[in-house]
């Protein structure tokens, strides 16, 4: 062994920031109102105060789990580094989960303390009697804003907790394979499953994600992660920004179009990240007020497929390039990124848009393949589609304290997605395996139909599901929400779709609805909808 064995630790990221870019900025909307700003140097000092408080006041030891229920804010950022840095595990809890799921994961993770934003105190009050092993609740605020009359008796004020602690703390030299952060999948069926990230997997993921072929995060970037820090660590951006010295802008609870526009413009953000629903909200708002984004260069869209209409709107109205990316909680989350290639830069726009619809090339460190139902490898020709399997140094190898092994096949992780891969390793998601519509032995992608339909100017959101058909087994049904004041009809939508998908893929019926259910991570929740409409064609006499 002729080279040094330096463990890859999360604390090394913040130490690098202290010596390399201590004066780079972190800006954060505050839950209490107003905008807060400080530097990496100041953030690091407070993360160290927190590490001291965890050790000296709360008796936290290496490996203990600390829950967080918080927006993207500077205090949550301090928790990422203070908690993982001292060797404990930052367990980010998604507040949008059902209360029963929150109870389940807090108990399953055996969180010793929970750090909570003011917004989510009522949520904890509602579940408090079911999470009695939690030793204390730390409210992420100062004394002046502490809740009065709370039903919770064990409240601690965050600012008081850290105020008298030293800003010096020597991070422990941990084994790089130690647990560092924990995130549960939102799980549309069954209990949520935990993915325990290690220091090593997190640092390797960070190195990969900042590359120009990936998210292209540099010292020059002003990054605004709308994707929540409780959803796969905001796609790793707090770590990536800390490694590079990018200015971070945290939106806290302000995820509506108006609040985002204010922050993007005010801070001159040039890299935005989030799921499609967020961008639909922002783009609609900008259309309404007739404004354009001037500072934004790239918008990373993942978590669900980016529709063509969104790729075009960002490019043509706001001069911003939409980087389509794919990943999942189990991949920390980065799998593929559709960054600009030389070939794409030279293509006519319409042709480039078609490329951008794909989820992108695997980042270095991730291997992918597609297989048929018998597990046989399928060709990388961009046409054959099958179950997408992945492996890599930041891919889960087992769920946390869970003996469900069915997603792990011969050293590969089965993503549950159905995809194509082409000769340049560009992957395109066809569908989630459970959402694909099986019509007369052929497959129809619900994603393709949704994205074609949402391109109709009168529609706000669409959801396609397979429903029972006596002859074809399943046929597509389109549920659509009209934009306010729009009067578009079923026949007009079918005509609109008829030159965008093959005739046999056209939905059998369009049902207009006022709202659609979403998962805790902002994606369409199709299980309930499928149940409600499963016999629709038969019941309405349409077959
Ligand atoms: P969950 O939604 O269960 O919380 P994740 O947030 O980890 O899980 O989401 C992972 C899944 O989201 C992927 O397996 C895939 O189905 C879907 N997904 C992620 N990115 C994209 C994308 N760019 N296009 C289509 N689907 C995507």
Coordinates of C-alpha atoms and ligand atoms in Angstrom, one line a residue:
X1 CA 0.0 0.0 0.0
X2 CA 2.0 2.9 -1.3
X3 CA -0.6 5.7 -1.0
X4 CA -2.2 7.2 2.0
X5 CA -5.5 5.8 3.4
X6 CA -7.3 9.0 4.0
X7 CA -10.9 8.2 5.1
X8 CA -13.6 9.9 3.1
X9 CA -15.6 11.8 5.7
X10 CA -18.3 14.3 5.6
X11 CA -16.4 16.5 8.0
X12 CA -13.7 16.8 5.4
X13 CA -16.1 18.8 3.2
X14 CA -16.7 21.4 5.8
X15 CA -13.1 21.6 6.8
X16 CA -12.2 22.2 3.1
X17 CA -14.8 25.0 3.1
X18 CA -13.2 26.6 6.2
X19 CA -9.8 26.9 4.6
X20 CA -10.7 27.3 0.9
X21 CA -13.9 29.4 0.7
X22 CA -14.7 30.6 4.2
X23 CA -16.3 33.8 2.9
X24 CA -18.6 32.2 0.3
X25 CA -22.2 32.9 1.1
X26 CA -25.1 30.9 2.4
X27 CA -28.5 32.7 2.1
X28 CA -31.6 31.3 3.6
X29 CA -35.3 32.3 3.8
X30 CA -36.3 32.0 7.5
X31 CA -39.3 30.1 8.8
X32 CA -39.8 33.1 11.2
X33 CA -39.8 35.5 8.2
X34 CA -37.1 37.5 6.4
X35 CA -33.9 36.4 4.8
X36 CA -30.8 35.4 6.7
X37 CA -27.2 35.4 5.3
X38 CA -23.9 34.3 6.5
X39 CA -20.7 32.6 5.3
X40 CA -19.4 29.0 5.2
X41 CA -16.9 30.0 7.9
X42 CA -19.7 31.1 10.2
X43 CA -21.8 28.1 9.3
X44 CA -18.9 25.8 10.1
X45 CA -18.4 27.5 13.5
X46 CA -22.1 26.9 14.4
X47 CA -21.9 23.3 13.2
X48 CA -19.1 22.8 15.6
X49 CA -21.1 24.5 18.4
X50 CA -23.8 22.0 17.6
X51 CA -21.4 19.0 17.6
X52 CA -20.2 20.2 21.1
X53 CA -23.8 20.5 22.3
X54 CA -24.8 17.1 21.0
X55 CA -21.8 15.5 22.7
X56 CA -21.8 17.4 26.0
X57 CA -25.4 18.3 26.6
X58 CA -27.4 15.6 24.9
X59 CA -25.0 12.7 25.4
X60 CA -25.0 11.7 21.7
X61 CA -22.6 9.0 20.7
X62 CA -21.2 7.8 17.4
X63 CA -23.9 5.9 15.5
X64 CA -26.9 7.5 17.3
X65 CA -29.7 8.7 15.1
X66 CA -31.0 12.3 15.2
X67 CA -34.2 13.0 13.3
X68 CA -34.9 16.3 11.5
X69 CA -38.3 17.6 10.4
X70 CA -37.2 20.8 8.6
X71 CA -37.3 22.9 5.4
X72 CA -34.2 23.8 3.4
X73 CA -32.7 26.4 5.8
X74 CA -29.3 27.3 7.2
X75 CA -30.0 25.6 10.5
X76 CA -30.8 22.4 8.7
X77 CA -27.5 22.8 6.9
X78 CA -25.7 23.1 10.2
X79 CA -27.4 19.8 11.3
X80 CA -26.1 18.0 8.2
X81 CA -22.5 18.8 9.2
X82 CA -22.8 19.0 13.0
X83 CA -24.6 15.7 13.3
X84 CA -22.8 13.6 10.7
X85 CA -19.5 15.3 11.4
X86 CA -19.4 14.2 15.0
X87 CA -20.3 10.6 14.0
X88 CA -24.1 10.5 14.6
X89 CA -26.6 9.9 11.8
X90 CA -28.7 12.7 10.3
X91 CA -32.1 11.1 9.7
X92 CA -34.1 13.5 7.6
X93 CA -37.8 12.9 8.0
X94 CA -40.2 13.8 5.2
X95 CA -43.0 15.9 6.9
X96 CA -45.4 15.1 4.1
X97 CA -45.6 11.5 4.9
X98 CA -48.8 10.3 6.6
X99 CA -48.6 10.5 10.5
X100 CA -48.6 6.7 10.7
X101 CA -45.5 6.5 8.5
X102 CA -43.7 9.2 10.5
X103 CA -44.4 7.2 13.7
X104 CA -43.1 4.1 12.0
X105 CA -39.9 5.6 10.8
X106 CA -39.0 7.5 14.0
X107 CA -39.4 4.3 15.9
X108 CA -37.7 2.1 13.3
X109 CA -34.7 4.5 13.2
X110 CA -34.8 4.8 17.0
X111 CA -34.2 8.6 16.8
X112 CA -32.9 9.9 20.1
X113 CA -33.8 13.5 19.5
X114 CA -35.8 15.3 16.8
X115 CA -34.8 18.8 15.5
X116 CA -37.9 20.4 14.2
X117 CA -38.9 23.6 12.4
X118 CA -41.7 25.7 13.9
X119 CA -44.0 24.7 11.0
X120 CA -43.9 21.1 12.0
X121 CA -44.3 21.3 15.8
X122 CA -48.1 20.6 15.5
X123 CA -47.2 17.5 13.5
X124 CA -45.0 16.2 16.3
X125 CA -47.7 17.1 18.9
X126 CA -50.1 14.9 17.0
X127 CA -47.9 11.9 17.0
X128 CA -46.0 12.5 20.3
X129 CA -47.7 9.7 22.3
X130 CA -46.6 7.2 19.7
X131 CA -42.9 8.1 19.7
X132 CA -42.3 8.1 23.4
X133 CA -38.7 6.8 23.1
X134 CA -37.6 10.2 21.7
X135 CA -35.8 11.9 24.5
X136 CA -36.3 15.5 23.4
X137 CA -37.5 17.9 20.7
X138 CA -35.2 20.7 19.7
X139 CA -37.0 23.6 18.0
X140 CA -35.0 25.2 15.2
X141 CA -35.5 28.8 16.3
X142 CA -34.5 31.3 18.9
X143 CA -35.9 32.0 22.4
X144 CA -38.2 34.8 21.1
X145 CA -40.0 32.5 18.7
X146 CA -40.3 29.4 20.9
X147 CA -43.8 28.0 20.9
X148 CA -45.8 28.8 24.0
X149 CA -48.6 26.5 25.1
X150 CA -47.2 23.5 23.3
X151 CA -48.5 20.1 24.3
X152 CA -44.9 18.9 24.1
X153 CA -43.2 19.0 27.4
X154 CA -39.6 18.2 26.3
X155 CA -38.9 21.2 24.0
X156 CA -35.4 22.6 23.8
X157 CA -34.5 25.9 21.9
X158 CA -31.9 25.4 19.3
X159 CA -30.2 28.7 19.6
X160 CA -30.0 28.3 23.4
X161 CA -28.6 24.8 23.0
X162 CA -25.6 25.9 20.9
X163 CA -25.1 29.5 22.2
X164 CA -22.7 28.8 25.0
X165 CA -20.8 26.1 23.2
X166 CA -17.2 26.4 21.8
X167 CA -16.8 27.0 18.1
X168 CA -13.8 24.6 18.2
X169 CA -14.4 20.9 17.8
X170 CA -12.1 18.3 16.5
X171 CA -14.1 16.0 14.2
X172 CA -13.4 12.3 15.1
X173 CA -11.4 10.3 12.6
X174 CA -14.1 7.8 11.8
X175 CA -14.1 4.7 9.7
X176 CA -15.3 5.9 6.3
X177 CA -17.9 3.1 6.2
X178 CA -19.6 4.5 9.3
X179 CA -23.3 5.4 9.0
X180 CA -23.8 9.1 8.2
X181 CA -27.3 9.9 7.0
X182 CA -30.6 8.1 6.8
X183 CA -33.5 8.6 4.4
X184 CA -36.6 6.6 4.0
X185 CA -38.3 6.0 0.6
X186 CA -41.8 7.4 0.5
X187 CA -43.2 4.0 -0.2
X188 CA -46.5 4.0 -2.0
X189 CA -47.3 0.6 -0.6
X190 CA -46.1 -1.1 2.6
X191 CA -43.8 0.6 5.2
X192 CA -41.2 3.1 4.1
X193 CA -37.7 1.5 3.7
X194 CA -34.6 3.1 5.1
X195 CA -31.4 3.8 3.1
X196 CA -28.4 4.4 5.3
X197 CA -25.7 6.4 3.5
X198 CA -22.2 6.1 4.8
X199 CA -19.5 8.8 4.9
X200 CA -17.7 7.1 2.0
X201 CA -20.8 6.8 -0.2
X202 CA -21.7 10.4 0.5
X203 CA -18.3 11.8 -0.4
X204 CA -17.9 9.7 -3.5
X205 CA -21.4 10.8 -4.6
X206 CA -20.4 14.4 -4.0
X207 CA -17.2 14.2 -6.1
X208 CA -19.2 12.6 -8.9
X209 CA -22.1 15.0 -8.8
X210 CA -20.1 18.3 -9.1
X211 CA -18.4 17.3 -12.4
X212 CA -19.3 19.3 -15.4
X213 CA -20.7 16.2 -17.1
X214 CA -23.0 15.9 -14.1
X215 CA -24.5 18.9 -12.2
X216 CA -21.6 21.2 -13.0
X217 CA -21.4 22.8 -9.6
X218 CA -18.4 25.2 -9.2
X219 CA -17.2 28.1 -7.2
X220 CA -19.1 30.3 -9.6
X221 CA -22.5 28.6 -9.1
X222 CA -25.4 30.2 -7.2
X223 CA -27.3 27.1 -6.4
X224 CA -31.0 27.1 -5.3
X225 CA -32.1 23.6 -4.3
X226 CA -35.9 23.6 -4.2
X227 CA -35.7 19.8 -3.8
X228 CA -36.1 19.4 -0.1
X229 CA -33.3 18.4 2.3
X230 CA -35.7 15.8 3.6
X231 CA -35.8 14.2 0.1
X232 CA -32.6 12.4 -0.6
X233 CA -30.5 15.1 1.0
X234 CA -31.7 17.7 -1.6
X235 CA -30.0 15.5 -4.2
X236 CA -26.7 15.9 -2.3
X237 CA -26.5 19.7 -3.0
X238 CA -25.5 20.8 0.5
X239 CA -22.5 18.6 0.3
X240 CA -21.7 19.5 -3.3
X241 CA -21.9 23.2 -2.6
X242 CA -19.7 22.9 0.4
X243 CA -17.1 21.0 -1.6
X244 CA -17.0 23.7 -4.3
X245 CA -17.8 27.0 -2.5
X246 CA -20.9 27.6 -4.6
X247 CA -23.2 30.2 -3.0
X248 CA -26.2 28.4 -1.6
X249 CA -29.7 29.9 -1.5
X250 CA -32.2 28.0 0.7
X251 CA -35.9 28.6 0.0
X252 CA -37.3 27.2 3.3
X253 CA -41.1 26.9 3.0
X254 CA -41.3 29.4 0.1
X255 CA -41.8 27.0 -2.8
X256 CA -44.6 28.8 -4.6
X257 CA -43.9 30.7 -7.9
X258 CA -43.9 34.2 -6.3
X259 CA -41.5 33.3 -3.4
X260 CA -39.2 31.4 -5.7
X261 CA -39.0 34.2 -8.3
X262 CA -38.2 36.7 -5.6
X263 CA -35.3 34.6 -4.3
X264 CA -34.0 33.6 -7.7
X265 CA -33.9 37.2 -8.9
X266 CA -32.8 38.7 -5.6
X267 CA -29.8 36.3 -5.3
X268 CA -29.1 35.9 -9.0
X269 CA -29.4 32.1 -8.8
X270 CA -28.0 30.3 -11.8
X271 CA -28.6 26.7 -11.0
X272 CA -32.0 25.5 -9.8
X273 CA -33.0 21.9 -8.8
X274 CA -36.4 20.4 -8.3
X275 CA -39.2 18.1 -9.4
X276 CA -41.4 19.0 -12.3
X277 CA -44.4 20.1 -10.2
X278 CA -42.4 22.9 -8.7
X279 CA -41.4 24.2 -12.1
X280 CA -45.0 24.0 -13.4
X281 CA -45.9 26.4 -10.6
X282 CA -43.0 28.7 -11.3
X283 CA -43.5 28.8 -15.1
X284 CA -47.2 29.5 -14.7
X285 CA -46.5 32.3 -12.3
X286 CA -43.9 33.9 -14.6
X287 CA -46.4 33.7 -17.5
X288 CA -49.1 35.3 -15.3
X289 CA -46.9 38.3 -14.4
X290 CA -45.1 38.4 -17.7
X291 CA -41.6 38.1 -16.2
X292 CA -38.6 36.2 -17.4
X293 CA -35.7 34.6 -15.5
X294 CA -32.4 36.3 -16.4
X295 CA -29.8 34.8 -14.1
X296 CA -30.6 31.1 -14.5
X297 CA -28.4 29.0 -16.7
X298 CA -29.4 25.5 -15.8
X299 CA -32.5 23.9 -14.3
X300 CA -32.0 20.3 -13.0
X301 CA -35.2 18.4 -13.2
X302 CA -35.6 14.9 -11.7
X303 CA -37.8 12.8 -9.5
X304 CA -40.3 12.5 -12.4
X305 CA -40.0 12.9 -16.2
X306 CA -39.6 16.4 -17.5
X307 CA -42.3 17.1 -20.2
X308 CA -41.3 18.6 -23.6
X309 CA -43.4 21.7 -22.9
X310 CA -41.2 22.4 -19.8
X311 CA -37.9 21.9 -21.7
X312 CA -39.1 24.3 -24.3
X313 CA -40.5 26.9 -21.9
X314 CA -37.2 27.1 -20.0
X315 CA -35.2 27.4 -23.2
X316 CA -37.4 29.7 -25.3
X317 CA -38.8 32.0 -22.6
X318 CA -36.1 32.0 -20.1
X319 CA -32.9 31.1 -22.0
X320 CA -32.2 28.3 -19.5
X321 CA -31.1 24.8 -20.3
X322 CA -33.1 22.0 -18.6
X323 CA -30.8 19.2 -17.4
X324 CA -32.9 16.1 -17.1
X325 CA -31.6 13.8 -14.4
X326 CA -32.7 10.5 -13.0
X327 CA -32.1 9.0 -9.6
X328 CA -33.7 7.6 -6.5
X329 CA -33.3 7.5 -2.7
X330 CA -31.5 4.2 -3.1
X331 CA -28.8 5.9 -5.3
X332 CA -28.0 8.8 -3.0
X333 CA -29.7 9.8 -5.6
X334 CA -27.7 10.4 -8.7
X335 CA -27.8 7.8 -11.5
X336 CA -27.9 9.6 -14.9
X337 CA -27.7 13.2 -16.0
X338 CA -28.5 14.6 -19.4
X339 CA -25.9 17.4 -19.5
X340 CA -25.1 19.2 -22.7
X341 CA -22.8 17.3 -25.0
X342 CA -20.8 18.7 -28.0
X343 CA -23.2 16.9 -30.3
X344 CA -26.3 18.3 -28.6
X345 CA -24.9 21.9 -28.7
X346 CA -24.7 21.6 -32.5
X347 CA -28.2 20.2 -33.1
X348 CA -31.2 22.1 -34.3
X349 CA -33.3 22.9 -31.2
X350 CA -36.2 20.6 -32.0
X351 CA -33.8 17.7 -32.3
X352 CA -32.0 18.6 -29.1
X353 CA -35.3 18.8 -27.2
X354 CA -36.0 15.2 -28.2
X355 CA -32.6 14.2 -26.7
X356 CA -33.3 16.2 -23.6
X357 CA -36.5 14.1 -23.0
X358 CA -34.2 11.2 -22.1
X359 CA -33.0 10.9 -18.5
X360 CA -29.3 11.0 -19.6
X361 CA -26.0 9.2 -19.4
X362 CA -24.8 7.3 -16.3
X363 CA -22.4 9.5 -14.2
X364 CA -19.0 7.9 -13.7
X365 CA -19.4 5.4 -10.8
X366 CA -22.8 4.1 -11.8
X367 CA -23.1 1.0 -14.0
X368 CA -26.5 0.3 -15.6
X369 CA -28.0 -2.6 -17.6
X370 CA -31.5 -3.6 -18.7
X371 CA -32.8 -7.2 -18.4
X372 CA -35.9 -9.0 -19.5
X373 CA -38.3 -10.8 -17.0
X374 CA -36.0 -13.9 -17.0
X375 CA -33.0 -11.7 -16.0
X376 CA -31.3 -11.9 -19.5
X377 CA -29.4 -8.9 -20.6
X378 CA -31.1 -6.8 -23.3
X379 CA -29.3 -4.9 -26.1
X380 CA -28.2 -1.3 -25.7
X381 CA -29.9 -0.1 -28.9
X382 CA -32.2 2.6 -27.6
X383 CA -35.2 0.4 -28.5
X384 CA -35.2 -2.7 -26.4
X385 CA -36.7 -2.0 -23.0
X386 CA -36.6 -3.9 -19.7
X387 CA -36.0 -3.7 -16.0
X388 CA -33.3 -1.3 -15.2
X389 CA -30.6 -2.6 -12.8
X390 CA -27.7 -0.5 -11.4
X391 CA -24.6 -0.9 -9.2
X392 CA -22.1 1.5 -7.9
X393 CA -20.3 2.8 -4.8
X394 CA -23.3 5.0 -3.7
X395 CA -26.0 2.4 -4.5
X396 CA -27.8 0.8 -1.5
X397 CA -26.8 -2.8 -0.9
X398 CA -29.5 -3.6 1.7
X399 CA -32.4 -1.6 3.3
X400 CA -31.8 -0.5 6.9
X401 CA -32.7 -3.2 9.4
X402 CA -35.0 -4.8 6.8
X403 CA -34.8 -8.3 5.4
X404 CA -36.6 -7.5 2.2
X405 CA -34.1 -8.7 -0.4
X406 CA -36.1 -8.9 -3.5
X407 CA -34.6 -5.8 -5.1
X408 CA -31.1 -7.1 -4.9
X409 CA -30.1 -9.5 -7.7
X410 CA -26.5 -10.8 -8.1
X411 CA -24.8 -7.7 -6.9
X412 CA -27.2 -5.4 -8.8
X413 CA -30.1 -3.3 -7.5
X414 CA -33.4 -3.6 -9.3
X415 CA -34.7 0.0 -9.6
X416 CA -38.3 -0.9 -10.4
X417 CA -38.1 1.2 -13.5
X418 CA -38.5 0.1 -17.1
X419 CA -36.0 1.7 -19.4
X420 CA -34.1 1.7 -22.7
X421 CA -30.3 2.3 -22.9
X422 CA -28.6 3.3 -26.2
X423 CA -25.1 2.8 -27.6
X424 CA -23.9 5.9 -25.8
X425 CA -25.2 4.8 -22.4
X426 CA -28.1 7.2 -22.5
X427 CA -31.0 5.9 -20.5
X428 CA -34.6 6.7 -21.1
X429 CA -37.3 5.7 -18.6
X430 CA -40.3 4.1 -20.2
X431 CA -42.2 3.9 -17.0
X432 CA -42.2 2.5 -13.4
X433 CA -42.8 -1.2 -13.8
X434 CA -46.0 -1.0 -11.9
X435 CA -47.4 2.0 -13.9
X436 CA -46.7 0.7 -17.4
X437 CA -50.0 -0.1 -19.2
X438 CA -50.2 -3.6 -20.8
X439 CA -52.6 -3.4 -23.7
X440 CA -53.1 -6.6 -25.8
X441 CA -49.5 -7.8 -25.1
X442 CA -48.0 -4.4 -26.1
X443 CA -46.8 -1.8 -23.5
X444 CA -47.8 1.8 -23.3
X445 CA -45.8 4.3 -21.3
X446 CA -48.0 6.3 -19.0
X447 CA -45.3 8.9 -18.7
X448 CA -45.2 9.5 -22.5
X449 CA -48.9 10.0 -22.6
X450 CA -48.9 12.3 -19.6
X451 CA -46.2 14.4 -20.9
X452 CA -47.7 14.7 -24.4
X453 CA -51.1 15.6 -22.8
X454 CA -49.7 18.3 -20.4
X455 CA -48.3 20.0 -23.5
X456 CA -51.9 21.1 -24.3
X457 CA -52.1 24.8 -23.3
X458 CA -55.5 24.4 -21.5
X459 CA -54.3 21.6 -19.2
X460 CA -52.5 22.0 -15.9
X461 CA -51.7 18.5 -14.9
X462 CA -52.4 15.0 -16.2
X463 CA -52.3 11.4 -14.9
X464 CA -52.5 8.3 -17.0
X465 CA -53.4 4.9 -15.6
X466 CA -54.2 1.5 -17.0
X467 CA -57.8 0.4 -16.4
X468 CA -59.5 -3.0 -17.0
X469 CA -60.6 -3.8 -20.5
X470 CA -62.3 -7.1 -21.3
X471 CA -60.5 -7.5 -24.7
X472 CA -57.1 -5.8 -24.3
X473 CA -56.6 -6.4 -20.5
X474 CA -55.7 -2.8 -19.9
X475 CA -56.3 0.5 -21.7
X476 CA -55.1 4.0 -20.9
X477 CA -57.4 6.4 -19.1
X478 CA -56.3 10.0 -18.9
X479 CA -57.3 12.1 -15.9
X480 CA -56.7 15.8 -16.5
X481 CA -57.0 19.1 -14.6
X482 CA -57.9 22.1 -16.7
X483 CA -56.2 25.4 -16.2
X484 CA -58.4 28.0 -14.5
X485 CA -61.1 29.2 -16.9
X486 CA -60.2 26.7 -19.7
X487 CA -63.1 24.8 -21.4
X488 CA -61.2 22.2 -23.5
X489 CA -63.2 19.0 -24.3
X490 CA -62.3 15.3 -24.4
X491 CA -62.4 15.3 -28.2
X492 CA -60.1 18.2 -28.5
X493 CA -57.5 16.5 -26.3
X494 CA -57.7 13.3 -28.2
X495 CA -57.2 15.3 -31.5
X496 CA -54.3 17.1 -29.9
X497 CA -52.6 13.8 -28.9
X498 CA -53.3 12.0 -32.2
X499 CA -50.1 13.2 -33.9
X500 CA -48.0 12.7 -30.8
X501 CA -48.5 9.0 -30.0
X502 CA -49.5 5.9 -32.0
X503 CA -53.2 5.5 -32.6
X504 CA -53.5 2.4 -30.5
X505 CA -51.8 4.2 -27.6
X506 CA -54.4 7.0 -27.4
X507 CA -56.4 7.0 -24.2
X508 CA -59.8 5.4 -24.4
X509 CA -61.3 8.1 -22.2
X510 CA -60.5 11.5 -20.7
X511 CA -61.9 12.3 -17.3
X512 CA -61.6 15.9 -16.1
X513 CA -60.9 16.2 -12.3
X514 CA -60.2 19.1 -9.9
X515 CA -57.2 17.6 -8.3
X516 CA -54.8 14.7 -8.3
X517 CA -53.2 13.0 -5.4
X518 CA -49.4 13.3 -4.9
X519 CA -46.9 11.3 -2.9
X520 CA -44.9 12.9 -0.1
X521 CA -42.2 13.8 -2.7
X522 CA -44.6 15.5 -5.1
X523 CA -45.1 12.8 -7.6
X524 CA -48.5 11.5 -8.8
X525 CA -49.8 8.9 -6.5
X526 CA -51.4 6.4 -8.8
X527 CA -52.3 3.5 -6.5
X528 CA -55.5 5.2 -5.2
X529 CA -56.5 6.5 -8.6
X530 CA -56.1 3.1 -10.1
X531 CA -58.3 1.6 -7.4
X532 CA -61.0 4.2 -8.0
X533 CA -61.1 3.9 -11.8
X534 CA -60.2 0.3 -12.3
X535 CA -63.7 -0.7 -13.8
X536 CA -64.5 2.7 -15.3
X537 CA -64.8 1.5 -18.9
X538 CA -67.1 -1.3 -17.9
X539 CA -69.2 0.8 -15.5
X540 CA -69.7 3.6 -18.0
X541 CA -70.6 1.1 -20.8
X542 CA -67.6 2.2 -22.9
X543 CA -66.6 -1.3 -23.9
Ligands
LIG1 P1 -40.1 7.7 -4.1 O1 -40.8 8.4 -5.2 O2 -40.6 6.3 -3.9 O3 -39.8 8.4 -2.9 P2 -37.6 8.4 -5.1 O4 -37.9 9.8 -4.8 O5 -36.3 7.8 -4.8 O6 -38.7 7.4 -4.6 O7 -37.9 8.3 -6.7 C1 -37.3 7.4 -7.5 C2 -38.1 7.1 -8.7 O8 -38.5 8.3 -9.3 C3 -37.3 6.4 -9.8 O9 -37.2 5.1 -9.6 C4 -38.2 6.8 -11.1 O10 -39.3 5.9 -11.2 C5 -38.6 8.2 -10.7 N1 -37.8 9.2 -11.4 C6 -36.8 9.8 -10.9 N2 -36.3 10.7 -11.8 C7 -37.0 10.5 -12.9 C8 -37.0 11.1 -14.2 N3 -36.1 12.1 -14.6 N4 -37.9 10.7 -15.1 C9 -38.8 9.7 -14.8 N5 -38.9 9.2 -13.6 C10 -38.0 9.6 -12.7

